[in-house]
Coordinates of N, CA and C in Angstrom, one line a residue:
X94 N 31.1 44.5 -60.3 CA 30.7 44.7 -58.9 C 32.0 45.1 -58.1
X95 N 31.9 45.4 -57.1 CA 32.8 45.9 -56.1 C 33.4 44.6 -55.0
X96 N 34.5 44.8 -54.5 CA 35.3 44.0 -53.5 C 33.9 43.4 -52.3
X97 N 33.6 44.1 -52.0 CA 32.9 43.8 -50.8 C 31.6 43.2 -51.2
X98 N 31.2 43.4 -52.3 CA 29.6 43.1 -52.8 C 30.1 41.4 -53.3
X99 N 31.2 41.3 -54.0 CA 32.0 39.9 -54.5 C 32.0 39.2 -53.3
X100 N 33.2 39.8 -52.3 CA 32.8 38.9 -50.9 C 32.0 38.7 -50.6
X101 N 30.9 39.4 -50.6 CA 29.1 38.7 -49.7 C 28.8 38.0 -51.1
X102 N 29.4 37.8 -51.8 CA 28.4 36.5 -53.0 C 29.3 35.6 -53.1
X103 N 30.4 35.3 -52.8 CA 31.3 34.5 -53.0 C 31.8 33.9 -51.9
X104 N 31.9 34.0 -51.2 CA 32.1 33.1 -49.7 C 31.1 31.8 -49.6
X105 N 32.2 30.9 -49.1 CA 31.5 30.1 -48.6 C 31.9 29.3 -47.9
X106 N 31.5 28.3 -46.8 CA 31.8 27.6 -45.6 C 32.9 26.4 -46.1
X107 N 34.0 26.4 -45.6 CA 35.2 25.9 -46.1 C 35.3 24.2 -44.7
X108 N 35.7 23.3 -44.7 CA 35.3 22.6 -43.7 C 36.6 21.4 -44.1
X109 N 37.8 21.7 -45.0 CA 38.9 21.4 -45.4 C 40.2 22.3 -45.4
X110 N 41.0 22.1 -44.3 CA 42.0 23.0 -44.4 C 43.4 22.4 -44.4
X111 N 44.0 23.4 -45.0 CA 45.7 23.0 -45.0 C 46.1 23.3 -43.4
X112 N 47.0 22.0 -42.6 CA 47.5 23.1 -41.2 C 48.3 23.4 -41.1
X113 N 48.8 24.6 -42.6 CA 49.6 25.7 -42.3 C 49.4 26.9 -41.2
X114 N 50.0 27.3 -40.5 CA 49.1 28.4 -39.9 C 49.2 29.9 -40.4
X115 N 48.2 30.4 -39.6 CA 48.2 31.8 -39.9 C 48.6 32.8 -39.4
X116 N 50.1 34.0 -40.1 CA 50.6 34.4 -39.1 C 49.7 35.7 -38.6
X117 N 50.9 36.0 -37.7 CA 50.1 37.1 -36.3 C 49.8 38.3 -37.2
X118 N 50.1 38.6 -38.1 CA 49.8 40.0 -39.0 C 48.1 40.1 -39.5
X119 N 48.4 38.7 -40.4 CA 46.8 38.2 -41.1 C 45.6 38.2 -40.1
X120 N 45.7 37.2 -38.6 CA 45.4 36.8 -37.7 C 45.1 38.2 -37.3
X121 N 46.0 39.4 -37.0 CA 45.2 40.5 -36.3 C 44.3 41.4 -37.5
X122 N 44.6 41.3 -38.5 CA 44.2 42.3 -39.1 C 42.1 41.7 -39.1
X123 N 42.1 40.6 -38.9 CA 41.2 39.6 -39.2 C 40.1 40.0 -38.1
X124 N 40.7 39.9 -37.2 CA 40.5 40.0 -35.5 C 40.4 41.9 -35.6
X125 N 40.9 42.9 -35.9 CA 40.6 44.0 -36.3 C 39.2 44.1 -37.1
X126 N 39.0 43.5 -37.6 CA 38.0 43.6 -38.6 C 36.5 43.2 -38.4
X127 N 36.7 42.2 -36.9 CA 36.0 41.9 -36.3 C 35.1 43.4 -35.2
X128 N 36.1 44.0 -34.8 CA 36.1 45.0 -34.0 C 35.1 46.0 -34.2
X129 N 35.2 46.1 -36.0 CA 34.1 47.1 -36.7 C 33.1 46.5 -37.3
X130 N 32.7 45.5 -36.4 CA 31.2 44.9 -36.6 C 30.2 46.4 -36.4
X131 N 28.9 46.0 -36.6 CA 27.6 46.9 -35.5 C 27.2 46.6 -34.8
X132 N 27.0 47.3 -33.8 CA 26.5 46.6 -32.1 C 25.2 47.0 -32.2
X133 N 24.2 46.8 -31.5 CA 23.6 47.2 -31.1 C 23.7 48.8 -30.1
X134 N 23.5 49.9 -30.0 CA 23.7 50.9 -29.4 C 24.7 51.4 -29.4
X135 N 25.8 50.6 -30.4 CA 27.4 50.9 -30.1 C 28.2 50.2 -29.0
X136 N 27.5 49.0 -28.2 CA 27.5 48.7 -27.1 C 29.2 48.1 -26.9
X137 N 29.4 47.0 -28.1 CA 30.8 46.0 -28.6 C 30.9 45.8 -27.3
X138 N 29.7 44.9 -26.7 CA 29.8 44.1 -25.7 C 30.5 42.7 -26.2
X139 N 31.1 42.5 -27.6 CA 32.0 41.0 -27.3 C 33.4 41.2 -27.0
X140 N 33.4 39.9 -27.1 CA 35.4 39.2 -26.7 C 35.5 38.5 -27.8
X141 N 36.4 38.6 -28.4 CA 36.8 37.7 -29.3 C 38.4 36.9 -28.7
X142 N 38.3 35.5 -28.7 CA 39.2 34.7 -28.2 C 40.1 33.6 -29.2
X143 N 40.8 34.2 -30.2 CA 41.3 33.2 -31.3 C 42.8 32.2 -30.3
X144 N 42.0 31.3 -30.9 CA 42.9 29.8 -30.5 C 44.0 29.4 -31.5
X145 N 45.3 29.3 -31.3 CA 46.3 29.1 -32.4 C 47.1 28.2 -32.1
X146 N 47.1 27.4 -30.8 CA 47.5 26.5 -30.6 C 47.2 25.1 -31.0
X147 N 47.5 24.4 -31.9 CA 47.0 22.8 -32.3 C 46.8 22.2 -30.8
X148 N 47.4 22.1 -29.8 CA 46.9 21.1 -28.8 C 45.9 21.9 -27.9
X149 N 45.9 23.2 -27.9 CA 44.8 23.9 -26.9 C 43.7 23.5 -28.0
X150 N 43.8 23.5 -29.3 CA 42.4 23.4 -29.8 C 42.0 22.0 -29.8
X151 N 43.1 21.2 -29.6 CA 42.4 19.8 -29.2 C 42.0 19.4 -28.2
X152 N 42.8 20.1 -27.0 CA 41.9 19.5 -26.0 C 40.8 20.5 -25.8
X153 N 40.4 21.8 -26.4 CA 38.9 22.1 -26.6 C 37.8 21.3 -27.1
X154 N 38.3 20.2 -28.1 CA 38.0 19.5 -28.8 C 37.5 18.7 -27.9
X155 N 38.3 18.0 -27.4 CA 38.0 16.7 -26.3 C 37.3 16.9 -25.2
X156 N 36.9 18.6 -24.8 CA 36.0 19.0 -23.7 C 34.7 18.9 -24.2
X157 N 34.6 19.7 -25.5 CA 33.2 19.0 -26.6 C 32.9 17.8 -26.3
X158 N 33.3 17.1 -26.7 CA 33.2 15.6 -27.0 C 32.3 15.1 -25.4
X159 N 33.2 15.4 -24.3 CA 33.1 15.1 -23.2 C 31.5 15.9 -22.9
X160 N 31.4 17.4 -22.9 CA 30.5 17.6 -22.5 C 29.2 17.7 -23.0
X161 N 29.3 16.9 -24.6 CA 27.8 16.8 -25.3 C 27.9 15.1 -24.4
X162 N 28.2 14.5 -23.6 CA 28.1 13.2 -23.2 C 26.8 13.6 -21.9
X163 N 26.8 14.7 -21.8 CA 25.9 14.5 -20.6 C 24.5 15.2 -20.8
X164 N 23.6 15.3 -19.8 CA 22.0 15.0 -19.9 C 22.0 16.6 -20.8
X165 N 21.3 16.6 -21.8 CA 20.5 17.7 -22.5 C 21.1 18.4 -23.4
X166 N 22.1 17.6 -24.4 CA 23.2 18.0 -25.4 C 22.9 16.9 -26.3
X167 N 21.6 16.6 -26.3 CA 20.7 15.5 -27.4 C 21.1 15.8 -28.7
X168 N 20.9 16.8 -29.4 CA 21.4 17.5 -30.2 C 22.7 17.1 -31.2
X169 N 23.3 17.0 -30.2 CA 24.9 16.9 -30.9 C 25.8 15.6 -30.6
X170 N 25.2 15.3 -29.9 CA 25.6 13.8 -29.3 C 25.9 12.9 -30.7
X171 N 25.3 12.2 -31.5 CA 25.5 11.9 -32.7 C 26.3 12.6 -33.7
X172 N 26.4 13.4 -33.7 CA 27.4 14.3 -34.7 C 28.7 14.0 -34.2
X173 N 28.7 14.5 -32.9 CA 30.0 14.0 -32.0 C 30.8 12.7 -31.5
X174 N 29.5 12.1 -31.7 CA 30.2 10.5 -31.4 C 30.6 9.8 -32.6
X175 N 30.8 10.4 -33.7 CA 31.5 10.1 -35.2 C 32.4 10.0 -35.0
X176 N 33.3 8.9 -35.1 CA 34.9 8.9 -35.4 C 35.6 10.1 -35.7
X177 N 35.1 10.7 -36.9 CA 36.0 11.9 -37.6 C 35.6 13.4 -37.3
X178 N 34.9 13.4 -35.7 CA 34.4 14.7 -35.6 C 35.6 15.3 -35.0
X179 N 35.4 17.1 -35.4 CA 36.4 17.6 -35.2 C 36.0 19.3 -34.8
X180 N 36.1 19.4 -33.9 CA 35.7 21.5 -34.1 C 36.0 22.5 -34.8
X181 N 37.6 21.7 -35.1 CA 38.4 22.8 -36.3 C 38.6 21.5 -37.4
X182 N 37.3 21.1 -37.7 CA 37.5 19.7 -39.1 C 39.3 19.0 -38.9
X183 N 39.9 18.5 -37.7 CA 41.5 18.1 -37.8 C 42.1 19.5 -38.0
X184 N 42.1 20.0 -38.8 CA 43.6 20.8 -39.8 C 43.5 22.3 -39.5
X185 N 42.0 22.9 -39.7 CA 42.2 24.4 -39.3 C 42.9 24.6 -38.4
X186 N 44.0 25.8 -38.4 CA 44.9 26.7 -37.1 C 44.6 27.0 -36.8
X187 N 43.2 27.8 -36.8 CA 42.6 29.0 -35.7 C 41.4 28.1 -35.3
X188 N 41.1 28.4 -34.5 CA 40.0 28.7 -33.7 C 39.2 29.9 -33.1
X189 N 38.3 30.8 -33.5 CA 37.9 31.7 -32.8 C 36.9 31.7 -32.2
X190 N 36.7 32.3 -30.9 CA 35.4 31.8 -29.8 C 34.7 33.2 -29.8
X191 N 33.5 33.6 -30.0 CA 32.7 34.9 -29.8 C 31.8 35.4 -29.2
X192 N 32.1 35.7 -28.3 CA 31.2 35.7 -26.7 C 30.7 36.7 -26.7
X193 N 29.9 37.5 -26.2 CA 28.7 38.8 -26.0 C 28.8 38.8 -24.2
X194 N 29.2 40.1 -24.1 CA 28.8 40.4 -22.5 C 27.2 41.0 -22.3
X195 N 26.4 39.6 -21.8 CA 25.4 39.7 -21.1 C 24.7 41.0 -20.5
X196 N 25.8 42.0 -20.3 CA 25.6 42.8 -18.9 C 25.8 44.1 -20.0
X197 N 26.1 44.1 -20.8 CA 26.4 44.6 -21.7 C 26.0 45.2 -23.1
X198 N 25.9 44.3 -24.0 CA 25.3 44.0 -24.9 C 23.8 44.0 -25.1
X199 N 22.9 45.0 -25.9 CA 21.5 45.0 -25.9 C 20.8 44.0 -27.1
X200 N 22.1 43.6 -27.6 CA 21.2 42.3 -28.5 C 22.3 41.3 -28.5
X201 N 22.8 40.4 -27.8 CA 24.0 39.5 -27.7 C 23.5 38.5 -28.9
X202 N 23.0 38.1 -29.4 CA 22.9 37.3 -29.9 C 23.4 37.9 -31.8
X203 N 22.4 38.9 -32.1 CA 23.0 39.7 -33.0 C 24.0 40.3 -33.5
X204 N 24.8 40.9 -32.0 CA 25.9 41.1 -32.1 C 27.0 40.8 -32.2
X205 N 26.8 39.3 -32.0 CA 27.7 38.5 -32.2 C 27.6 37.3 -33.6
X206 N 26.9 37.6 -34.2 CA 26.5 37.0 -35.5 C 26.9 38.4 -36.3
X207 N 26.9 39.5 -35.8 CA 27.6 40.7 -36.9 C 29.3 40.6 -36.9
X208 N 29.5 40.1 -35.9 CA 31.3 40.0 -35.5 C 31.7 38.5 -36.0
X209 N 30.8 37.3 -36.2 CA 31.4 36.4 -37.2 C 30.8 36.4 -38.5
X210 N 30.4 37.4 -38.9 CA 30.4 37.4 -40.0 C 31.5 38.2 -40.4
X211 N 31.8 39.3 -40.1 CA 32.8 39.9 -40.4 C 34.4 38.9 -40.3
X212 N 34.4 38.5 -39.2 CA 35.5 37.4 -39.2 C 35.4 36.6 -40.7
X213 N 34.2 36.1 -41.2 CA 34.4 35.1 -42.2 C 34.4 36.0 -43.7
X214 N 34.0 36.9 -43.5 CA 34.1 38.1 -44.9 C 35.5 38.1 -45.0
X215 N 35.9 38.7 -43.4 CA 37.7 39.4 -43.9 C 38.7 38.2 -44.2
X216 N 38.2 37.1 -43.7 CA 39.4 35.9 -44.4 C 39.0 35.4 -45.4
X217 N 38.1 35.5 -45.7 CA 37.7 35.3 -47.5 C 38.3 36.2 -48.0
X218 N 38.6 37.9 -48.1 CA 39.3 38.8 -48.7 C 41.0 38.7 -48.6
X219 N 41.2 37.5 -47.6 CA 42.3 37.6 -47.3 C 43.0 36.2 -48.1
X220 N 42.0 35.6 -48.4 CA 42.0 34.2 -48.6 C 41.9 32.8 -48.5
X221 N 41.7 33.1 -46.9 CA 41.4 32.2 -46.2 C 40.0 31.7 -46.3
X222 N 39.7 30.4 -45.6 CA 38.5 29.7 -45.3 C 38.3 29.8 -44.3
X223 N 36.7 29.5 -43.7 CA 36.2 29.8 -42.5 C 34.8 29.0 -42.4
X224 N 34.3 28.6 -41.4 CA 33.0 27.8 -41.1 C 32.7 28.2 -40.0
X225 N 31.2 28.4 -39.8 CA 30.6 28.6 -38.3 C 30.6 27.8 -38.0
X226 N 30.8 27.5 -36.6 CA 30.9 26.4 -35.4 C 29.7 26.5 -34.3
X227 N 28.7 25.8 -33.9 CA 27.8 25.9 -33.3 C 28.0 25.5 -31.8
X228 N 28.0 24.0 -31.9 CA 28.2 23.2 -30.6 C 28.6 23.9 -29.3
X229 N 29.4 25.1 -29.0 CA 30.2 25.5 -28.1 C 29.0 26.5 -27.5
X230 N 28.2 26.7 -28.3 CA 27.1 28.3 -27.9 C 26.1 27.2 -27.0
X231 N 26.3 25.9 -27.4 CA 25.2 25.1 -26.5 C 24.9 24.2 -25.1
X232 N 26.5 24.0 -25.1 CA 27.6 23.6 -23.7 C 28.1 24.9 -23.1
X233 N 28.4 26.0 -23.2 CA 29.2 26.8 -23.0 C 28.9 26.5 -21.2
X234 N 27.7 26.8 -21.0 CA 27.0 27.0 -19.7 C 27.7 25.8 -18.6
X235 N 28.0 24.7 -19.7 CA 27.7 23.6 -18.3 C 29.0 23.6 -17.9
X236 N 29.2 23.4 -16.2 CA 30.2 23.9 -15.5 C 31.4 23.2 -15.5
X237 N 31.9 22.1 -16.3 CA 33.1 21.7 -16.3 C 33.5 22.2 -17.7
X238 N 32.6 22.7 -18.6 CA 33.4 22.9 -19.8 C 33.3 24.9 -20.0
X239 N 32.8 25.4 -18.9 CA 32.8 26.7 -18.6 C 34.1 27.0 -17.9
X240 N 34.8 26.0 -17.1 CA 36.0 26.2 -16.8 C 36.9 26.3 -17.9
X241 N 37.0 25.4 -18.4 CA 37.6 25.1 -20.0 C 37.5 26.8 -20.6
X242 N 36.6 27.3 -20.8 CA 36.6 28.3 -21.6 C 37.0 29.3 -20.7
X243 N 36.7 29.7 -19.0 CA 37.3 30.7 -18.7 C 39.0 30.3 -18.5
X244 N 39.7 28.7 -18.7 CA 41.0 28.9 -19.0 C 41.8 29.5 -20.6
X245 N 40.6 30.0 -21.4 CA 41.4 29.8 -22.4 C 41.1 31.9 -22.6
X246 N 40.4 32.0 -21.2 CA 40.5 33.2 -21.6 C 38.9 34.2 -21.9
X247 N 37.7 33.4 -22.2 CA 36.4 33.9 -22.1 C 36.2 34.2 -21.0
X248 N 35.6 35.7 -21.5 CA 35.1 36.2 -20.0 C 34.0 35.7 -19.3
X249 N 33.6 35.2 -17.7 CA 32.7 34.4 -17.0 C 31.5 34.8 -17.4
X250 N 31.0 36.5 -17.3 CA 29.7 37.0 -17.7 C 29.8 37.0 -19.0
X251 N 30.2 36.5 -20.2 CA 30.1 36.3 -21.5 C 29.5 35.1 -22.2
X252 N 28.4 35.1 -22.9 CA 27.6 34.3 -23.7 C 28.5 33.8 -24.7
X253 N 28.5 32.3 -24.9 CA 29.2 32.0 -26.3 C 28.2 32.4 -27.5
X254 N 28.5 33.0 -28.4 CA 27.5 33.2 -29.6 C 27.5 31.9 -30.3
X255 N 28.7 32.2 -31.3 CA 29.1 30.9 -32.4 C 31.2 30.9 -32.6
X256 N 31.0 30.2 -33.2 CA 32.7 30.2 -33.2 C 33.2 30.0 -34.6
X257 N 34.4 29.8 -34.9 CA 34.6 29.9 -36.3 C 36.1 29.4 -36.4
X258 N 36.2 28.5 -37.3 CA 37.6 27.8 -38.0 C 38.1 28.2 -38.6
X259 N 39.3 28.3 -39.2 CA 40.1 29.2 -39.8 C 41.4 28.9 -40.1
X260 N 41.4 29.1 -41.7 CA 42.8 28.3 -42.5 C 42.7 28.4 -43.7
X261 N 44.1 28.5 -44.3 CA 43.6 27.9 -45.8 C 43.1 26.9 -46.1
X262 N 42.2 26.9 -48.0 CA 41.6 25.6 -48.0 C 42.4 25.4 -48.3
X263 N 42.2 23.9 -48.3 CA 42.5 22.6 -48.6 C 41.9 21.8 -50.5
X264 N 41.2 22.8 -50.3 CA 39.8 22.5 -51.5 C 40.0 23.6 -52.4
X265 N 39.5 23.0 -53.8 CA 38.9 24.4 -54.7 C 38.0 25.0 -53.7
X266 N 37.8 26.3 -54.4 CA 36.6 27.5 -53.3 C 35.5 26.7 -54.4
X267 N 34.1 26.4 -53.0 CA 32.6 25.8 -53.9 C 32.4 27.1 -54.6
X268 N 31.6 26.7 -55.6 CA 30.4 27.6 -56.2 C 29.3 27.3 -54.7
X269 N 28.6 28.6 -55.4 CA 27.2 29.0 -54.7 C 26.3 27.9 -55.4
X270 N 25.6 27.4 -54.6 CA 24.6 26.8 -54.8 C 23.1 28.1 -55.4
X271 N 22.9 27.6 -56.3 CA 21.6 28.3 -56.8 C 20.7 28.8 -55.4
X272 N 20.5 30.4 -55.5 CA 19.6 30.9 -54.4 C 17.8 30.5 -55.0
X273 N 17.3 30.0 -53.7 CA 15.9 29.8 -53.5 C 15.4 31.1 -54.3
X274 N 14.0 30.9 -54.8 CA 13.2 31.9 -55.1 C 12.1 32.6 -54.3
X275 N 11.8 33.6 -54.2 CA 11.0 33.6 -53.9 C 10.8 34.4 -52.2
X276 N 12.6 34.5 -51.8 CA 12.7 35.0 -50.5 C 12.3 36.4 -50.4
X277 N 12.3 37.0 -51.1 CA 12.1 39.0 -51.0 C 11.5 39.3 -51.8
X278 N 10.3 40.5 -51.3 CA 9.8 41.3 -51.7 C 10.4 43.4 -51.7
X279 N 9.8 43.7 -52.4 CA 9.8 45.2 -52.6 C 8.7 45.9 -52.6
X280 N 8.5 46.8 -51.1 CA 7.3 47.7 -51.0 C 7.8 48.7 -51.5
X281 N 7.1 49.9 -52.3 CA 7.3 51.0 -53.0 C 6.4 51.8 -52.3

């Protein structure tokens, strides 16, 4: 099989990382690669916002924490009130945030699930590990932790999609779990 057909069978969500970081060459070429997602109409209504700072991504961390504390973040509250919760699992260096301009974009949600996937394809080819990050696409809205994000640089009319950690593992790469049966058909 081919490079790219290996990568879509062989990736997988990494949630142990070394915190070595990753330099600015790897990091753009990564962030390039994101760029040649498919939009919807051609539209590349996102932002992509990678975080490489250990204490900016902690105190992103601690704005999480803080803003699943308040009314309608039911959801995550438990996950986040664990001792060992972490956005970038402790150790990942990057952090990437992937926002969709509202005003913009004719399918934000799509389009931005085409641009982290490509994020997690190209650091698998590169070597790296990567995990989708949810929690941020579900607070983004609420107004103290909306500040937080337009200091780190998200644009105000921009939707958080999903976000994504980023580093070497820390771990052997998993095997794939055996695929379900039964998901696809073929019309002729």
């Amino acid at each position: 099989m081919n490079d790219v057909i290996n990568a879509l069978m062989e990736r997988r969500s990494i949630r142990k990382y070394k915190s070595e970081p990753i330099n600015d060459k790897e990091l753009e070429t990564i962030i390039t690669c994101c760029l040649y997602a498919p939009s919807a109409r051609n539209t590349q209504g996102w932002h992509i916002t990678a975080i490489a700072d250990p204490a900016k991504i902690e105190d992103l961390n601690q704005a999480v924490k803080t803003a699943v504390t308040k009314e309608g973040f039911d959801q995550y509250k438990d996950l986040v009130s664990q001792g060992g919760y972490s956005i970038n699992f402790k150790t990942a260096p990057v952090f990437i945030i992937v926002s969709v301009d509202l005003k913009v974009s004719l399918s934000p949600q799509e389009d931005g699930a085409l641009v982290l996937g490509n994020i997690m394809l190209a650091a698998h080819s590169l070597g790296f590990g990567s995990c989708w990050i949810n929690q941020l696409k579900f607070i983004s809205e609420e107004s103290g932790f909306r500040q937080k994000l337009s200091g780190l640089g998200v644009p105000s009319g921009n939707k958080v999609i999903g976000c994504a950690a980023l580093g070497r593992p820390a771990v052997d790469h998993p095997k794939a779990p055996a695929r379900k049966t039964g998901l696809f058909n073929i019309v002729r």
